[in-house]
């Protein structure tokens, strides 16, 4: 741009000098063109900057692994004019990753209040992605006048895993017959669960007369209350220095989502148990619906992985296991054998998955 300005000034001085030395109609026309056209370009440029507003947005904040994210920018100004030329600098980074992807996007005539895609991101990790638009440069049509705007905005989008179908088959115990606590009397929270022969102490009001007539003995109604099942999923969100760590973490998220999704679809209340390194304590997130699962996944995907978080978490869970019930599932990438818990190892389950293969290509 500086070279262009320098060339313009030199050219203008030469034409001006020629006009001074030779009074000629053609040279006067050239001088007018060199003055008028840049002036018009400068006026349009100034009008497009008047009360200019920028917005970075998108249609939604939840995406699926492997899909594309179109980051969109909207802009407007006081005089409803489009920007002649602009360049924006965009930095994309994934959660729990040191890598940043920087991109510069140039627009020739940025339209006002219309969808302008500034970057298309192929979502290669699960978690959340931060799109940081950190700088805007606006120029006139001739590229002689410019202004840099420090925009400095961050938008967060969540990338959810696909469901591993094999999990539903492996977790057959989730589809066991419902379990009940039986009661000899009818209470507000009980209902008829079965029929059986009468025994001493049964009330005559509970006799099932139609079945009793067809039987040699009196048949009474068996009352009971369905036991509410609850599953706790312990998540290994620890950090380790290996080149494929981020892909292993993808598998942790994927397996957690698949197991929790299976539980929710079976009508089972579920909890994620994880270590929050910022608070330095164990945390639980309870949910019993798909929307609750989405919120739970967004919460755990925001957790910054730390080196010893899983060891601290496991120690606390073992100490308080009576508070979490009998159905505890541990999801980890480490080779743990824990008799008290059902341990699911992502390395064993996803060794041939696209996640792991992608990690080997780094």
CSV table of C-alpha atoms in Angstrom, one decimal:
chain,number,residue,atom,x,y,z
A,1,UNK,CA,0.0,0.0,0.0
A,2,UNK,CA,2.9,2.4,0.8
A,3,UNK,CA,4.4,1.7,-2.6
A,4,UNK,CA,1.1,2.4,-4.3
A,5,UNK,CA,0.8,5.8,-2.4
A,6,UNK,CA,4.3,6.6,-3.4
A,7,UNK,CA,3.7,5.8,-7.0
A,8,UNK,CA,0.5,7.9,-7.0
A,9,UNK,CA,2.2,10.9,-5.5
A,10,UNK,CA,5.2,10.7,-7.9
A,11,UNK,CA,2.7,10.4,-10.9
A,12,UNK,CA,0.7,13.3,-9.6
A,13,UNK,CA,3.8,15.5,-9.2
A,14,UNK,CA,5.0,14.6,-12.7
A,15,UNK,CA,1.6,15.5,-14.3
A,16,UNK,CA,1.5,18.7,-12.3
A,17,UNK,CA,5.0,19.6,-13.5
A,18,UNK,CA,4.0,18.9,-17.1
A,19,UNK,CA,1.0,21.1,-16.7
A,20,UNK,CA,3.1,23.9,-15.4
A,21,UNK,CA,5.7,23.6,-18.2
A,22,UNK,CA,3.2,22.9,-21.0
A,23,UNK,CA,-0.2,24.4,-20.9
A,24,UNK,CA,-2.1,21.7,-22.7
A,25,UNK,CA,-5.8,20.6,-22.5
A,26,UNK,CA,-4.9,16.8,-22.5
A,27,UNK,CA,-2.5,17.2,-19.6
A,28,UNK,CA,-5.1,19.1,-17.7
A,29,UNK,CA,-7.6,16.3,-18.2
A,30,UNK,CA,-5.1,13.8,-16.9
A,31,UNK,CA,-4.5,16.0,-13.8
A,32,UNK,CA,-8.2,16.2,-13.1
A,33,UNK,CA,-8.6,12.5,-13.4
A,34,UNK,CA,-5.7,11.9,-11.0
A,35,UNK,CA,-7.4,14.2,-8.5
A,36,UNK,CA,-11.1,13.5,-8.9
A,37,UNK,CA,-11.0,9.7,-9.0
A,38,UNK,CA,-9.0,9.3,-5.7
A,39,UNK,CA,-11.2,11.9,-4.1
A,40,UNK,CA,-14.4,9.9,-5.0
A,41,UNK,CA,-12.7,6.8,-3.7
A,42,UNK,CA,-11.9,8.5,-0.5
A,43,UNK,CA,-15.4,9.9,-0.1
A,44,UNK,CA,-17.0,6.4,-0.6
A,45,UNK,CA,-14.4,5.0,1.9
A,46,UNK,CA,-15.3,7.6,4.5
A,47,UNK,CA,-19.0,7.1,4.1
A,48,UNK,CA,-18.6,3.3,4.5
A,49,UNK,CA,-16.8,3.8,7.8
A,50,UNK,CA,-19.4,6.1,9.2
A,51,UNK,CA,-20.9,4.5,12.4
A,52,UNK,CA,-19.8,1.0,11.1
A,53,UNK,CA,-20.8,-2.0,13.2
A,54,UNK,CA,-19.6,-5.5,12.9
A,55,UNK,CA,-21.2,-8.8,14.2
A,56,UNK,CA,-19.7,-12.3,14.1
A,57,UNK,CA,-22.4,-14.9,14.5
A,58,UNK,CA,-23.7,-18.3,13.3
A,59,UNK,CA,-27.0,-20.1,12.9
A,60,UNK,CA,-26.3,-22.3,16.0
A,61,UNK,CA,-23.6,-23.2,18.5
A,62,UNK,CA,-23.8,-27.0,18.4
A,63,UNK,CA,-22.2,-29.0,15.6
A,64,UNK,CA,-21.3,-32.7,14.9
A,65,UNK,CA,-17.8,-34.0,14.6
A,66,UNK,CA,-16.7,-34.1,10.9
A,67,UNK,CA,-19.1,-31.4,9.8
A,68,UNK,CA,-18.2,-27.9,8.6
A,69,UNK,CA,-18.6,-24.6,10.5
A,70,UNK,CA,-19.3,-21.5,8.5
A,71,UNK,CA,-18.3,-18.4,10.5
A,72,UNK,CA,-20.4,-15.5,9.3
A,73,UNK,CA,-19.9,-11.8,9.7
A,74,UNK,CA,-22.6,-9.1,9.4
A,75,UNK,CA,-21.8,-5.4,9.2
A,76,UNK,CA,-23.7,-2.2,8.8
A,77,UNK,CA,-23.1,1.6,8.7
A,78,UNK,CA,-25.0,4.8,8.9
A,79,UNK,CA,-25.4,5.3,5.1
A,80,UNK,CA,-26.2,1.7,4.1
A,81,UNK,CA,-23.1,1.4,2.0
A,82,UNK,CA,-21.0,-1.7,1.4
A,83,UNK,CA,-17.3,-1.6,2.3
A,84,UNK,CA,-15.1,-1.3,-0.9
A,85,UNK,CA,-12.4,-3.7,0.3
A,86,UNK,CA,-11.7,-5.3,3.7
A,87,UNK,CA,-9.5,-8.0,5.2
A,88,UNK,CA,-10.2,-9.8,8.5
A,89,UNK,CA,-7.8,-11.9,10.5
A,90,UNK,CA,-9.3,-15.0,12.2
A,91,UNK,CA,-7.7,-17.3,14.7
A,92,UNK,CA,-9.3,-20.7,15.4
A,93,UNK,CA,-8.4,-22.9,18.4
A,94,UNK,CA,-9.7,-26.1,20.0
A,95,UNK,CA,-10.2,-26.7,23.7
A,96,UNK,CA,-7.3,-28.5,25.4
A,97,UNK,CA,-5.1,-28.0,22.4
A,98,UNK,CA,-2.0,-25.8,21.9
A,99,UNK,CA,-2.5,-25.5,18.2
A,100,UNK,CA,-4.0,-22.4,16.6
A,101,UNK,CA,-5.1,-22.0,13.0
A,102,UNK,CA,-4.7,-18.5,11.7
A,103,UNK,CA,-6.4,-17.4,8.5
A,104,UNK,CA,-6.8,-14.1,6.7
A,105,UNK,CA,-10.0,-13.5,4.6
A,106,UNK,CA,-10.2,-10.7,2.0
A,107,UNK,CA,-13.6,-9.3,0.7
A,108,UNK,CA,-14.0,-7.2,-2.4
A,109,UNK,CA,-17.1,-5.3,-1.5
A,110,UNK,CA,-18.5,-6.6,1.9
A,111,UNK,CA,-22.3,-6.4,1.6
A,112,UNK,CA,-24.3,-4.8,4.3
A,113,UNK,CA,-26.5,-7.0,6.6
A,114,UNK,CA,-26.1,-10.0,4.4
A,115,UNK,CA,-24.5,-13.4,5.3
A,116,UNK,CA,-20.8,-13.0,4.5
A,117,UNK,CA,-18.8,-16.2,5.3
A,118,UNK,CA,-15.4,-15.3,6.6
A,119,UNK,CA,-14.1,-18.8,7.2
A,120,UNK,CA,-15.1,-22.4,6.7
A,121,UNK,CA,-13.7,-24.7,9.4
A,122,UNK,CA,-13.6,-28.5,9.1
A,123,UNK,CA,-14.3,-29.7,12.6
A,124,UNK,CA,-11.6,-32.3,13.3
A,125,UNK,CA,-11.9,-32.4,17.2
A,126,UNK,CA,-14.6,-32.9,19.7
A,127,UNK,CA,-15.0,-30.3,22.4
A,128,UNK,CA,-15.5,-26.6,21.8
A,129,UNK,CA,-13.9,-24.4,19.2
A,130,UNK,CA,-13.1,-20.7,19.7
A,131,UNK,CA,-13.2,-18.4,16.7
A,132,UNK,CA,-11.3,-15.2,17.4
A,133,UNK,CA,-11.7,-12.3,14.9
A,134,UNK,CA,-8.9,-10.1,16.1
A,135,UNK,CA,-8.4,-7.5,13.4
A,136,UNK,CA,-10.2,-5.8,10.6
A,137,UNK,CA,-8.6,-3.7,7.9
A,138,UNK,CA,-10.7,-1.5,5.6
A,139,UNK,CA,-9.5,0.1,2.4
A,140,UNK,CA,-10.9,2.2,-0.4
A,141,UNK,CA,-11.4,1.0,-4.0
A,142,UNK,CA,-7.9,2.1,-5.1
A,143,UNK,CA,-6.2,0.7,-2.0
A,144,UNK,CA,-4.7,4.1,-1.1
A,145,UNK,CA,-6.6,4.8,2.2
A,146,UNK,CA,-6.9,2.3,5.0
A,147,UNK,CA,-7.9,1.9,8.6
A,148,UNK,CA,-7.2,-1.0,11.0
A,149,UNK,CA,-10.0,-1.9,13.5
A,150,UNK,CA,-9.1,-4.0,16.5
A,151,UNK,CA,-12.3,-6.0,16.7
A,152,UNK,CA,-11.2,-8.6,19.3
A,153,UNK,CA,-14.3,-10.8,19.6
A,154,UNK,CA,-14.5,-14.5,20.5
A,155,UNK,CA,-17.3,-16.9,19.6
A,156,UNK,CA,-17.5,-20.4,21.0
A,157,UNK,CA,-19.1,-23.3,19.2
A,158,UNK,CA,-19.5,-26.9,20.6
A,159,UNK,CA,-18.6,-30.0,18.6
A,160,UNK,CA,-20.5,-33.1,19.7
A,161,UNK,CA,-19.5,-36.6,18.9
A,162,UNK,CA,-21.4,-39.1,16.9
A,163,UNK,CA,-22.9,-42.0,18.9
A,164,UNK,CA,-21.0,-45.3,19.0
A,165,UNK,CA,-23.7,-47.8,18.2
A,166,UNK,CA,-21.8,-50.7,19.7
A,167,UNK,CA,-22.2,-49.2,23.2
A,168,UNK,CA,-25.9,-49.9,23.3
A,169,UNK,CA,-25.2,-53.6,22.4
A,170,UNK,CA,-22.4,-53.9,25.0
A,171,UNK,CA,-24.5,-52.4,27.8
A,172,UNK,CA,-27.1,-55.1,27.9
A,173,UNK,CA,-27.6,-54.6,31.6
A,174,UNK,CA,-29.3,-51.3,30.9
A,175,UNK,CA,-32.2,-53.1,29.3
A,176,UNK,CA,-32.7,-55.5,32.2
A,177,UNK,CA,-36.2,-56.0,33.5
A,178,UNK,CA,-37.3,-53.3,35.9
A,179,UNK,CA,-36.6,-54.0,39.5
A,180,UNK,CA,-39.1,-53.4,42.3
A,181,UNK,CA,-39.3,-53.3,46.1
A,182,UNK,CA,-42.3,-55.4,47.1
A,183,UNK,CA,-44.8,-54.3,49.7
A,184,UNK,CA,-47.6,-56.4,51.3
A,185,UNK,CA,-49.8,-53.3,51.6
A,186,UNK,CA,-51.0,-50.7,49.2
A,187,UNK,CA,-49.3,-47.3,49.5
A,188,UNK,CA,-49.5,-44.1,47.6
A,189,UNK,CA,-46.3,-44.8,45.6
A,190,UNK,CA,-47.0,-48.5,44.9
A,191,UNK,CA,-49.0,-50.3,42.2
A,192,UNK,CA,-49.9,-53.8,41.4
A,193,UNK,CA,-46.8,-55.6,40.2
A,194,UNK,CA,-47.8,-59.3,40.3
A,195,UNK,CA,-50.4,-61.8,41.6
A,196,UNK,CA,-49.6,-64.6,44.1
A,197,UNK,CA,-51.2,-67.1,46.5
A,198,UNK,CA,-52.5,-65.7,49.8
A,199,UNK,CA,-50.3,-65.9,52.9
A,200,UNK,CA,-50.9,-65.2,56.5
A,201,UNK,CA,-51.2,-61.4,57.1
A,202,UNK,CA,-52.6,-60.5,53.7
A,203,UNK,CA,-55.6,-58.3,53.7
A,204,UNK,CA,-58.9,-59.7,52.3
A,205,UNK,CA,-59.3,-56.4,50.4
A,206,UNK,CA,-56.4,-57.4,48.2
A,207,UNK,CA,-57.9,-60.7,47.0
A,208,UNK,CA,-58.2,-60.9,43.2
A,209,UNK,CA,-61.7,-62.6,43.1
A,210,UNK,CA,-61.8,-63.4,39.4
A,211,UNK,CA,-58.5,-65.2,39.5
A,212,UNK,CA,-59.3,-66.9,42.8
A,213,UNK,CA,-62.5,-68.4,41.4
A,214,UNK,CA,-60.4,-70.1,38.7
A,215,UNK,CA,-57.8,-71.3,41.2
A,216,UNK,CA,-57.8,-73.7,44.1
A,217,UNK,CA,-56.5,-71.0,46.4
A,218,UNK,CA,-57.1,-67.4,47.0
A,219,UNK,CA,-55.0,-65.1,44.8
A,220,UNK,CA,-54.0,-61.7,46.1
A,221,UNK,CA,-52.5,-58.6,44.5
A,222,UNK,CA,-48.8,-58.0,45.0
A,223,UNK,CA,-47.9,-54.4,45.4
A,224,UNK,CA,-44.5,-52.9,44.8
A,225,UNK,CA,-42.6,-49.8,43.8
A,226,UNK,CA,-40.2,-49.6,40.9
A,227,UNK,CA,-36.6,-48.9,41.9
A,228,UNK,CA,-35.2,-45.9,40.3
A,229,UNK,CA,-31.9,-46.7,38.7
A,230,UNK,CA,-29.0,-44.2,38.5
A,231,UNK,CA,-25.7,-44.5,36.7
A,232,UNK,CA,-22.6,-42.5,37.5
A,233,UNK,CA,-20.0,-42.0,34.7
A,234,UNK,CA,-16.5,-41.1,36.0
A,235,UNK,CA,-14.5,-39.3,33.3
A,236,UNK,CA,-10.8,-39.3,32.9
A,237,UNK,CA,-10.0,-35.7,31.8
A,238,UNK,CA,-6.3,-35.9,32.6
A,239,UNK,CA,-3.6,-34.4,30.5
A,240,UNK,CA,-0.5,-36.3,29.2
A,241,UNK,CA,2.2,-35.2,26.8
A,242,UNK,CA,1.7,-37.4,23.8
A,243,UNK,CA,1.2,-36.3,20.2
A,244,UNK,CA,-2.2,-38.1,19.9
A,245,UNK,CA,-3.5,-36.8,23.2
A,246,UNK,CA,-6.2,-34.6,21.6
A,247,UNK,CA,-7.5,-37.6,19.6
A,248,UNK,CA,-7.7,-39.8,22.8
A,249,UNK,CA,-9.6,-37.0,24.5
A,250,UNK,CA,-12.0,-37.1,21.5
A,251,UNK,CA,-12.6,-40.7,22.2
A,252,UNK,CA,-13.2,-40.0,25.9
A,253,UNK,CA,-15.9,-37.5,24.9
A,254,UNK,CA,-17.4,-39.9,22.4
A,255,UNK,CA,-17.6,-42.8,24.8
A,256,UNK,CA,-19.1,-40.7,27.5
A,257,UNK,CA,-21.7,-39.3,25.2
A,258,UNK,CA,-22.6,-42.8,23.8
A,259,UNK,CA,-23.0,-44.3,27.3
A,260,UNK,CA,-25.0,-41.4,28.6
A,261,UNK,CA,-27.2,-41.3,25.6
A,262,UNK,CA,-28.0,-45.0,26.0
A,263,UNK,CA,-28.9,-44.4,29.7
A,264,UNK,CA,-31.1,-41.5,28.9
A,265,UNK,CA,-32.9,-43.3,26.2
A,266,UNK,CA,-33.6,-46.1,28.6
A,267,UNK,CA,-35.1,-43.7,31.1
A,268,UNK,CA,-32.2,-43.9,33.6
A,269,UNK,CA,-31.0,-40.9,35.5
A,270,UNK,CA,-27.3,-40.3,34.9
A,271,UNK,CA,-24.4,-38.3,36.3
A,272,UNK,CA,-21.1,-37.2,35.0
A,273,UNK,CA,-18.4,-37.2,37.7
A,274,UNK,CA,-15.2,-35.3,36.9
A,275,UNK,CA,-12.4,-33.3,38.5
A,276,UNK,CA,-12.5,-29.5,38.2
A,277,UNK,CA,-8.9,-28.5,38.4
A,278,UNK,CA,-9.9,-24.8,38.8
A,279,UNK,CA,-11.9,-25.5,42.0
A,280,UNK,CA,-9.6,-28.4,43.0
A,281,UNK,CA,-12.6,-30.6,43.8
A,282,UNK,CA,-14.9,-33.3,42.5
A,283,UNK,CA,-17.9,-32.2,40.5
A,284,UNK,CA,-21.2,-33.9,39.5
A,285,UNK,CA,-23.6,-33.0,36.7
A,286,UNK,CA,-27.0,-34.8,36.9
A,287,UNK,CA,-29.3,-35.2,33.9
A,288,UNK,CA,-32.2,-37.3,32.7
A,289,UNK,CA,-33.0,-36.0,29.3
A,290,UNK,CA,-31.3,-35.4,25.9
A,291,UNK,CA,-31.2,-31.7,26.5
A,292,UNK,CA,-29.7,-32.2,29.9
A,293,UNK,CA,-27.1,-34.5,28.3
A,294,UNK,CA,-26.2,-31.7,25.8
A,295,UNK,CA,-25.7,-29.3,28.7
A,296,UNK,CA,-23.6,-31.9,30.6
A,297,UNK,CA,-21.4,-32.4,27.6
A,298,UNK,CA,-20.9,-28.7,27.1
A,299,UNK,CA,-19.9,-28.5,30.8
A,300,UNK,CA,-17.3,-31.3,30.7
A,301,UNK,CA,-15.9,-30.1,27.4
A,302,UNK,CA,-15.1,-26.8,29.0
A,303,UNK,CA,-12.9,-28.5,31.6
A,304,UNK,CA,-9.2,-27.8,31.2
A,305,UNK,CA,-7.4,-31.2,31.4
A,306,UNK,CA,-4.6,-31.3,34.0
A,307,UNK,CA,-1.9,-33.8,34.7
A,308,UNK,CA,-3.1,-35.6,37.9
A,309,UNK,CA,-6.8,-34.8,37.7
A,310,UNK,CA,-7.9,-38.4,37.2
A,311,UNK,CA,-5.8,-39.8,40.1
A,312,UNK,CA,-7.4,-37.2,42.4
A,313,UNK,CA,-10.8,-38.0,41.1
A,314,UNK,CA,-10.5,-41.7,41.4
A,315,UNK,CA,-9.2,-41.4,45.0
A,316,UNK,CA,-12.3,-39.3,45.9
A,317,UNK,CA,-14.7,-41.6,44.2
A,318,UNK,CA,-13.3,-44.7,45.9
A,319,UNK,CA,-13.7,-42.9,49.3
A,320,UNK,CA,-17.2,-41.8,48.6
A,321,UNK,CA,-18.4,-44.7,46.4
A,322,UNK,CA,-21.3,-45.5,48.8
A,323,UNK,CA,-22.8,-42.1,48.0
A,324,UNK,CA,-22.8,-42.8,44.2
A,325,UNK,CA,-24.5,-46.1,44.3
A,326,UNK,CA,-23.6,-49.4,42.8
A,327,UNK,CA,-23.7,-48.5,39.1
A,328,UNK,CA,-20.4,-46.7,38.5
A,329,UNK,CA,-18.8,-46.6,35.1
A,330,UNK,CA,-15.2,-45.4,34.6
A,331,UNK,CA,-14.2,-44.1,31.2
A,332,UNK,CA,-10.4,-43.8,30.8
A,333,UNK,CA,-7.6,-44.2,28.4
A,334,UNK,CA,-5.4,-45.8,31.0
A,335,UNK,CA,-5.0,-49.5,31.7
A,336,UNK,CA,-6.8,-49.6,35.1
A,337,UNK,CA,-8.4,-52.7,36.6
A,338,UNK,CA,-10.7,-51.7,39.4
A,339,UNK,CA,-12.9,-54.4,40.9
A,340,UNK,CA,-15.4,-52.0,42.4
A,341,UNK,CA,-16.2,-50.3,39.0
A,342,UNK,CA,-17.0,-51.1,35.5
A,343,UNK,CA,-14.0,-49.7,33.5
A,344,UNK,CA,-14.4,-48.8,29.8
A,345,UNK,CA,-11.1,-48.2,28.1
A,346,UNK,CA,-11.2,-46.0,25.0
A,347,UNK,CA,-7.9,-47.2,23.6
A,348,UNK,CA,-9.3,-50.8,23.5
A,349,UNK,CA,-12.7,-49.8,22.0
A,350,UNK,CA,-11.6,-47.2,19.4
A,351,UNK,CA,-8.2,-48.5,18.4
A,352,UNK,CA,-9.4,-48.7,14.8
A,353,UNK,CA,-11.6,-45.7,14.7
A,354,UNK,CA,-11.2,-42.6,12.6
A,355,UNK,CA,-10.3,-40.7,15.7
A,356,UNK,CA,-7.3,-42.9,16.5
A,357,UNK,CA,-6.2,-43.1,12.9
A,358,UNK,CA,-6.3,-39.3,12.6
A,359,UNK,CA,-4.1,-39.1,15.7
A,360,UNK,CA,-1.5,-41.4,14.1
A,361,UNK,CA,-1.2,-39.2,11.1
A,362,UNK,CA,0.1,-36.2,13.1
